[in-house]
PDB file of C-alpha atoms and ligand atoms in Angstrom:
ATOM      1  CA  MET A   1      18.687  49.923 -33.273  1.00 66.00           C
ATOM      2  CA  SER A   2      21.882  48.357 -35.516  1.00 79.00           C
ATOM      3  CA  LEU A   3      25.285  50.033 -35.198  1.00 93.00           C
ATOM      4  CA  LYS A   4      26.609  52.228 -37.819  1.00 95.00           C
ATOM      5  CA  LEU A   5      29.136  52.768 -39.609  1.00 97.00           C
ATOM      6  CA  GLN A   6      32.573  54.415 -37.261  1.00 97.00           C
ATOM      7  CA  GLU A   7      30.398  53.867 -34.197  1.00 98.00           C
ATOM      8  CA  THR A   8      32.352  52.082 -31.476  1.00 98.00           C
ATOM      9  CA  ALA A   9      32.106  48.752 -30.773  1.00 98.00           C
ATOM     10  CA  PRO A  10      29.955  48.906 -27.583  1.00 98.00           C
ATOM     11  CA  ASN A  11      32.461  46.863 -24.735  1.00 98.00           C
ATOM     12  CA  PHE A  12      30.978  42.860 -23.503  1.00 98.00           C
ATOM     13  CA  HIS A  13      31.752  40.583 -20.984  1.00 98.00           C
ATOM     14  CA  ALA A  14      30.888  36.945 -22.091  1.00 98.00           C
ATOM     15  CA  GLN A  15      30.654  33.361 -22.008  1.00 98.00           C
ATOM     16  CA  THR A  16      32.874  32.025 -25.209  1.00 98.00           C
ATOM     17  CA  THR A  17      33.723  28.182 -26.601  1.00 98.00           C
ATOM     18  CA  GLU A  18      37.219  29.393 -24.959  1.00 98.00           C
ATOM     19  CA  GLY A  19      36.314  30.965 -21.902  1.00 98.00           C
ATOM     20  CA  GLU A  20      35.242  34.480 -20.293  1.00 98.00           C
ATOM     21  CA  ILE A  21      35.803  37.282 -22.110  1.00 98.00           C
ATOM     22  CA  ASP A  22      36.400  40.782 -22.050  1.00 98.00           C
ATOM     23  CA  PHE A  23      36.059  42.202 -25.272  1.00 98.00           C
ATOM     24  CA  TYR A  24      37.498  45.353 -25.696  1.00 98.00           C
ATOM     25  CA  GLU A  25      40.816  42.684 -23.288  1.00 98.00           C
ATOM     26  CA  TRP A  26      40.458  39.872 -26.067  1.00 98.00           C
ATOM     27  CA  ALA A  27      40.468  42.266 -28.914  1.00 98.00           C
ATOM     28  CA  GLY A  28      43.310  44.514 -28.013  1.00 98.00           C
ATOM     29  CA  ASP A  29      45.208  46.001 -30.922  1.00 98.00           C
ATOM     30  CA  ASP A  30      43.538  43.665 -33.408  1.00 98.00           C
ATOM     31  CA  TRP A  31      40.906  44.274 -35.908  1.00 98.00           C
ATOM     32  CA  VAL A  32      37.863  41.652 -35.267  1.00 99.00           C
ATOM     33  CA  VAL A  33      35.080  40.286 -37.332  1.00 98.00           C
ATOM     34  CA  LEU A  34      32.471  39.861 -34.953  1.00 98.00           C
ATOM     35  CA  PHE A  35      29.458  37.347 -37.151  1.00 98.00           C
ATOM     36  CA  SER A  36      25.945  36.318 -35.494  1.00 96.00           C
ATOM     37  CA  HIS A  37      24.106  32.562 -36.153  1.00 95.00           C
ATOM     38  CA  PRO A  38      20.762  31.984 -36.045  1.00 94.00           C
ATOM     39  CA  ALA A  39      20.489  29.218 -34.317  1.00 95.00           C
ATOM     40  CA  ASP A  40      23.188  26.016 -33.297  1.00 96.00           C
ATOM     41  CA  PHE A  41      22.809  22.908 -35.300  1.00 97.00           C
ATOM     42  CA  THR A  42      21.714  24.528 -38.223  1.00 96.00           C
ATOM     43  CA  PRO A  43      22.836  24.174 -41.796  1.00 97.00           C
ATOM     44  CA  VAL A  44      24.250  27.711 -43.117  1.00 97.00           C
ATOM     45  CA  CYS A  45      25.424  28.037 -40.134  1.00 97.00           C
ATOM     46  CA  THR A  46      27.539  24.953 -40.685  1.00 98.00           C
ATOM     47  CA  THR A  47      29.738  26.052 -43.125  1.00 98.00           C
ATOM     48  CA  GLU A  48      30.259  29.153 -42.443  1.00 98.00           C
ATOM     49  CA  LEU A  49      31.866  28.196 -39.626  1.00 98.00           C
ATOM     50  CA  GLY A  50      33.583  26.124 -40.205  1.00 98.00           C
ATOM     51  CA  ARG A  51      35.152  28.604 -43.821  1.00 98.00           C
ATOM     52  CA  VAL A  52      36.201  30.714 -41.203  1.00 98.00           C
ATOM     53  CA  ALA A  53      37.727  27.983 -39.553  1.00 98.00           C
ATOM     54  CA  ALA A  54      39.509  27.292 -42.684  1.00 98.00           C
ATOM     55  CA  LEU A  55      40.439  30.757 -43.059  1.00 98.00           C
ATOM     56  CA  GLN A  56      42.442  31.473 -40.094  1.00 98.00           C
ATOM     57  CA  ASP A  57      45.665  31.870 -42.274  1.00 98.00           C
ATOM     58  CA  GLU A  58      44.292  34.736 -44.177  1.00 98.00           C
ATOM     59  CA  PHE A  59      43.070  36.654 -41.241  1.00 98.00           C
ATOM     60  CA  GLY A  60      46.061  35.870 -39.044  1.00 98.00           C
ATOM     61  CA  LYS A  61      47.706  38.122 -42.525  1.00 98.00           C
ATOM     62  CA  ARG A  62      45.733  40.765 -41.559  1.00 98.00           C
ATOM     63  CA  GLY A  63      45.854  41.129 -37.762  1.00 98.00           C
ATOM     64  CA  VAL A  64      41.889  40.037 -37.975  1.00 98.00           C
ATOM     65  CA  LYS A  65      40.554  37.765 -35.103  1.00 98.00           C
ATOM     66  CA  THR A  66      37.337  36.024 -35.796  1.00 98.00           C
ATOM     67  CA  ILE A  67      34.871  35.516 -32.933  1.00 98.00           C
ATOM     68  CA  GLY A  68      30.945  34.049 -33.390  1.00 98.00           C
ATOM     69  CA  LEU A  69      27.639  34.779 -31.420  1.00 97.00           C
ATOM     70  CA  SER A  70      24.462  32.944 -30.806  1.00 96.00           C
ATOM     71  CA  VAL A  71      22.345  32.630 -28.603  1.00 95.00           C
ATOM     72  CA  ASP A  72      22.239  29.443 -28.255  1.00 96.00           C
ATOM     73  CA  PRO A  73      23.990  27.516 -24.867  1.00 96.00           C
ATOM     74  CA  ILE A  74      27.685  27.407 -23.835  1.00 98.00           C
ATOM     75  CA  ASP A  75      27.046  23.513 -24.120  1.00 98.00           C
ATOM     76  CA  ASP A  76      25.140  23.483 -27.263  1.00 97.00           C
ATOM     77  CA  HIS A  77      28.262  25.624 -29.015  1.00 98.00           C
ATOM     78  CA  HIS A  78      30.781  22.831 -28.076  1.00 98.00           C
ATOM     79  CA  ALA A  79      28.515  19.600 -29.314  1.00 98.00           C
ATOM     80  CA  TRP A  80      27.976  22.247 -32.060  1.00 98.00           C
ATOM     81  CA  ILE A  81      31.258  22.518 -32.693  1.00 98.00           C
ATOM     82  CA  SER A  82      32.174  18.589 -33.215  1.00 98.00           C
ATOM     83  CA  ASP A  83      29.740  18.648 -35.983  1.00 98.00           C
ATOM     84  CA  ILE A  84      31.602  21.528 -37.220  1.00 98.00           C
ATOM     85  CA  GLU A  85      34.913  19.688 -37.253  1.00 98.00           C
ATOM     86  CA  GLU A  86      33.862  16.427 -38.724  1.00 98.00           C
ATOM     87  CA  THR A  87      31.654  17.719 -41.571  1.00 98.00           C
ATOM     88  CA  GLN A  88      33.452  20.783 -42.654  1.00 98.00           C
ATOM     89  CA  ASP A  89      37.591  18.970 -41.706  1.00 98.00           C
ATOM     90  CA  VAL A  90      38.191  21.908 -40.267  1.00 98.00           C
ATOM     91  CA  THR A  91      39.676  22.744 -36.457  1.00 98.00           C
ATOM     92  CA  VAL A  92      37.468  25.067 -34.691  1.00 98.00           C
ATOM     93  CA  ASP A  93      40.160  27.864 -32.703  1.00 97.00           C
ATOM     94  CA  TYR A  94      38.075  31.144 -32.335  1.00 98.00           C
ATOM     95  CA  PRO A  95      35.657  31.828 -29.812  1.00 98.00           C
ATOM     96  CA  ILE A  96      32.091  31.258 -30.615  1.00 98.00           C
ATOM     97  CA  ILE A  97      29.709  33.041 -27.584  1.00 98.00           C
ATOM     98  CA  ALA A  98      27.072  32.217 -25.815  1.00 98.00           C
ATOM     99  CA  ASP A  99      24.384  35.451 -25.797  1.00 96.00           C
ATOM    100  CA  ALA A 100      21.749  33.295 -23.696  1.00 95.00           C
ATOM    101  CA  ASP A 101      20.464  36.492 -22.113  1.00 95.00           C
ATOM    102  CA  LYS A 102      20.669  38.634 -25.750  1.00 94.00           C
ATOM    103  CA  SER A 103      22.486  41.421 -23.694  1.00 96.00           C
ATOM    104  CA  ILE A 104      25.941  41.463 -27.067  1.00 96.00           C
ATOM    105  CA  ALA A 105      23.142  40.811 -29.812  1.00 95.00           C
ATOM    106  CA  GLU A 106      20.759  43.847 -28.952  1.00 95.00           C
ATOM    107  CA  ALA A 107      23.673  46.641 -27.925  1.00 96.00           C
ATOM    108  CA  TYR A 108      25.489  45.245 -31.769  1.00 97.00           C
ATOM    109  CA  GLY A 109      21.645  45.424 -33.190  1.00 94.00           C
ATOM    110  CA  MET A 110      21.362  41.782 -34.003  1.00 94.00           C
ATOM    111  CA  MET A 111      18.109  41.050 -33.191  1.00 91.00           C
ATOM    112  CA  HIS A 112      15.380  41.928 -36.107  1.00 90.00           C
ATOM    113  CA  PRO A 113      12.618  40.677 -34.763  1.00 88.00           C
ATOM    114  CA  GLU A 114       9.945  41.459 -38.529  1.00 87.00           C
ATOM    115  CA  ALA A 115      12.847  38.403 -39.713  1.00 86.00           C
ATOM    116  CA  ASP A 116      13.217  36.675 -36.141  1.00 86.00           C
ATOM    117  CA  GLU A 117      11.479  37.205 -32.647  1.00 84.00           C
ATOM    118  CA  THR A 118      13.715  34.908 -30.974  1.00 88.00           C
ATOM    119  CA  HIS A 119      17.344  34.595 -33.069  1.00 88.00           C
ATOM    120  CA  THR A 120      19.827  36.767 -33.810  1.00 90.00           C
ATOM    121  CA  VAL A 121      20.351  37.284 -38.143  1.00 91.00           C
ATOM    122  CA  ARG A 122      23.173  36.362 -40.379  1.00 95.00           C
ATOM    123  CA  SER A 123      24.965  40.076 -39.346  1.00 95.00           C
ATOM    124  CA  VAL A 124      29.110  40.591 -38.670  1.00 97.00           C
ATOM    125  CA  PHE A 125      30.410  43.508 -38.504  1.00 98.00           C
ATOM    126  CA  VAL A 126      33.928  45.025 -39.347  1.00 98.00           C
ATOM    127  CA  ILE A 127      35.797  46.707 -35.979  1.00 98.00           C
ATOM    128  CA  ASP A 128      39.148  48.711 -36.072  1.00 98.00           C
ATOM    129  CA  PRO A 129      41.841  48.045 -33.256  1.00 98.00           C
ATOM    130  CA  ASP A 130      40.514  52.125 -32.744  1.00 98.00           C
ATOM    131  CA  LYS A 131      37.227  50.232 -31.451  1.00 98.00           C
ATOM    132  CA  ASN A 132      35.254  51.598 -34.259  1.00 98.00           C
ATOM    133  CA  VAL A 133      33.135  50.055 -36.963  1.00 98.00           C
ATOM    134  CA  ARG A 134      33.799  49.466 -40.001  1.00 98.00           C
ATOM    135  CA  LEU A 135      31.792  47.915 -42.258  1.00 98.00           C
ATOM    136  CA  THR A 136      27.985  46.239 -41.433  1.00 97.00           C
ATOM    137  CA  ILE A 137      26.338  43.571 -43.422  1.00 97.00           C
ATOM    138  CA  THR A 138      22.993  41.913 -42.637  1.00 95.00           C
ATOM    139  CA  TYR A 139      22.246  39.207 -45.071  1.00 95.00           C
ATOM    140  CA  PRO A 140      19.101  36.903 -45.147  1.00 93.00           C
ATOM    141  CA  ALA A 141      18.463  32.956 -42.941  1.00 92.00           C
ATOM    142  CA  PRO A 142      18.589  31.211 -46.203  1.00 94.00           C
ATOM    143  CA  THR A 143      21.632  33.126 -47.754  1.00 96.00           C
ATOM    144  CA  GLY A 144      25.722  32.056 -46.304  1.00 97.00           C
ATOM    145  CA  ARG A 145      28.466  35.067 -46.220  1.00 98.00           C
ATOM    146  CA  ASN A 146      30.939  34.716 -48.564  1.00 98.00           C
ATOM    147  CA  PHE A 147      33.987  34.998 -46.037  1.00 98.00           C
ATOM    148  CA  ASP A 148      36.173  36.130 -48.822  1.00 98.00           C
ATOM    149  CA  GLU A 149      34.420  39.006 -49.592  1.00 98.00           C
ATOM    150  CA  ILE A 150      35.853  40.700 -46.124  1.00 98.00           C
ATOM    151  CA  LEU A 151      38.466  39.224 -46.351  1.00 98.00           C
ATOM    152  CA  ARG A 152      38.333  42.232 -48.982  1.00 98.00           C
ATOM    153  CA  VAL A 153      36.789  44.562 -47.623  1.00 98.00           C
ATOM    154  CA  ILE A 154      39.363  44.544 -44.800  1.00 98.00           C
ATOM    155  CA  ASP A 155      42.361  44.451 -47.226  1.00 98.00           C
ATOM    156  CA  ALA A 156      40.677  47.554 -48.916  1.00 98.00           C
ATOM    157  CA  LEU A 157      40.708  49.791 -45.683  1.00 98.00           C
ATOM    158  CA  GLN A 158      43.147  48.854 -44.140  1.00 98.00           C
ATOM    159  CA  LEU A 159      44.739  50.259 -47.785  1.00 97.00           C
ATOM    160  CA  THR A 160      42.508  53.471 -47.200  1.00 96.00           C
ATOM    161  CA  ASP A 161      43.409  52.980 -43.707  1.00 96.00           C
ATOM    162  CA  GLU A 162      47.626  53.398 -45.254  1.00 95.00           C
ATOM    163  CA  HIS A 163      47.397  55.643 -48.120  1.00 95.00           C
ATOM    164  CA  GLN A 164      45.524  58.519 -48.980  1.00 92.00           C
ATOM    165  CA  VAL A 165      43.514  55.990 -51.988  1.00 97.00           C
ATOM    166  CA  ALA A 166      39.638  55.126 -52.481  1.00 98.00           C
ATOM    167  CA  THR A 167      39.258  51.122 -54.543  1.00 98.00           C
ATOM    168  CA  PRO A 168      37.136  50.904 -56.963  1.00 98.00           C
ATOM    169  CA  VAL A 169      34.524  48.020 -57.615  1.00 98.00           C
ATOM    170  CA  ASP A 170      35.640  44.623 -57.127  1.00 98.00           C
ATOM    171  CA  TRP A 171      39.397  45.803 -56.405  1.00 98.00           C
ATOM    172  CA  GLU A 172      41.488  43.279 -54.962  1.00 97.00           C
ATOM    173  CA  ARG A 173      45.098  43.099 -53.465  1.00 96.00           C
ATOM    174  CA  GLY A 174      47.072  44.411 -56.277  1.00 97.00           C
ATOM    175  CA  ASP A 175      44.252  46.439 -58.454  1.00 98.00           C
ATOM    176  CA  ASP A 176      45.185  50.281 -59.746  1.00 98.00           C
ATOM    177  CA  VAL A 177      43.763  52.504 -56.881  1.00 98.00           C
ATOM    178  CA  ILE A 178      42.063  55.720 -56.829  1.00 98.00           C
ATOM    179  CA  ILE A 179      43.519  58.558 -55.709  1.00 97.00           C
ATOM    180  CA  VAL A 180      41.087  60.410 -53.670  1.00 96.00           C
ATOM    181  CA  PRO A 181      39.367  63.836 -54.543  1.00 94.00           C
ATOM    182  CA  SER A 182      39.820  65.650 -51.321  1.00 94.00           C
ATOM    183  CA  LEU A 183      44.016  65.709 -52.618  1.00 95.00           C
ATOM    184  CA  THR A 184      44.248  68.529 -54.979  1.00 94.00           C
ATOM    185  CA  ASP A 185      47.888  69.590 -54.453  1.00 95.00           C
ATOM    186  CA  PRO A 186      50.077  68.763 -57.097  1.00 94.00           C
ATOM    187  CA  ASP A 187      53.449  68.740 -55.587  1.00 95.00           C
ATOM    188  CA  GLU A 188      51.808  66.600 -52.974  1.00 95.00           C
ATOM    189  CA  ILE A 189      49.461  64.373 -55.464  1.00 95.00           C
ATOM    190  CA  ARG A 190      53.717  64.204 -57.384  1.00 95.00           C
ATOM    191  CA  GLU A 191      55.250  63.225 -53.710  1.00 95.00           C
ATOM    192  CA  LYS A 192      53.147  60.779 -53.192  1.00 95.00           C
ATOM    193  CA  PHE A 193      53.050  58.911 -56.169  1.00 95.00           C
ATOM    194  CA  GLY A 194      55.304  60.573 -58.667  1.00 95.00           C
ATOM    195  CA  ASP A 195      54.669  60.003 -62.618  1.00 96.00           C
ATOM    196  CA  ASP A 196      52.513  56.748 -61.565  1.00 97.00           C
ATOM    197  CA  VAL A 197      48.949  58.716 -62.207  1.00 97.00           C
ATOM    198  CA  ASP A 198      46.186  58.258 -65.144  1.00 98.00           C
ATOM    199  CA  GLU A 199      43.514  61.325 -65.093  1.00 97.00           C
ATOM    200  CA  LEU A 200      40.821  59.466 -66.625  1.00 97.00           C
ATOM    201  CA  ARG A 201      38.823  62.740 -65.550  1.00 96.00           C
ATOM    202  CA  PRO A 202      39.608  65.298 -63.062  1.00 94.00           C
ATOM    203  CA  TYR A 203      37.840  63.087 -60.014  1.00 95.00           C
ATOM    204  CA  LEU A 204      39.424  59.944 -61.592  1.00 97.00           C
ATOM    205  CA  ARG A 205      42.861  59.508 -61.142  1.00 97.00           C
ATOM    206  CA  MET A 206      43.890  55.993 -60.912  1.00 98.00           C
ATOM    207  CA  THR A 207      47.203  55.073 -59.409  1.00 98.00           C
ATOM    208  CA  SER A 208      49.252  51.334 -59.110  1.00 98.00           C
ATOM    209  CA  ASP A 209      48.478  49.838 -55.948  1.00 97.00           C
ATOM    210  CA  PRO A 210      51.002  51.451 -53.154  1.00 95.00           C
ATOM    211  CA  SER A 211      51.104  48.113 -51.017  1.00 92.00           C
ATOM    212  CA  SER A 212      52.338  46.246 -53.929  1.00 85.00           C
TER     213      SER A 212
HETATM  214  C1  BEZ B   1      19.950  28.216 -41.872  1.00 72.94           C
HETATM  215  O1  BEZ B   1      20.902  27.292 -41.538  1.00 72.94           O
HETATM  216  O2  BEZ B   1      20.873  29.196 -40.233  1.00 72.94           O
HETATM  217  C2  BEZ B   1      19.243  27.985 -42.013  1.00 72.94           C
HETATM  218  C3  BEZ B   1      18.958  26.939 -44.095  1.00 72.94           C
HETATM  219  C4  BEZ B   1      17.045  27.793 -44.252  1.00 72.94           C
HETATM  220  C5  BEZ B   1      16.557  28.355 -44.126  1.00 72.94           C
HETATM  221  C6  BEZ B   1      17.012  29.407 -42.617  1.00 72.94           C
HETATM  222  C7  BEZ B   1      18.127  29.585 -41.747  1.00 72.94           C
END
């Protein structure tokens, strides 16, 4: 069973390319992007791991740690990292889990036997500092993920956690946002957003991005 939104992400101990970890201790108070791969030495995953390496500054700015996972052995991971670094022109400086007994894959619902009996599917989990699952996406094996989209969702989650707003279609940092429908008290709305409220409909009220 796959994890659902707002469920607690299970803790685990794992062998990774950066040593043994206790997941909760490693995550600390940061957000986490945990993403699984069908197998080492596969072309799509090679480009994805390279892209995540290239985006480390962007993840870091948002207080996010990244960690990959496949069920292949740690020696393969190390050999594959050399290929990733050479072909994608990056340094892979985040851990990749070797989940040989598939215990983490099972706990997170990364095994989809109808799609692949022995390997993890291409899953992504965004986990917040309270260890709640905030986003899950599963991609088909031949389709590479879009990590810009994952950063965009993290921006939206962090914004909505801090302010009583939601984000409209295709929202990017700096775009107008939606005042949540549950906020109905006019005094509270004025206190939070001043005159910066565009009421298109009583249920559709826009305001500027409160973080910019
Ligand atoms: C892969 O790189 O993981 C992959 C490539 C083509 C088809 C399926 C998977």
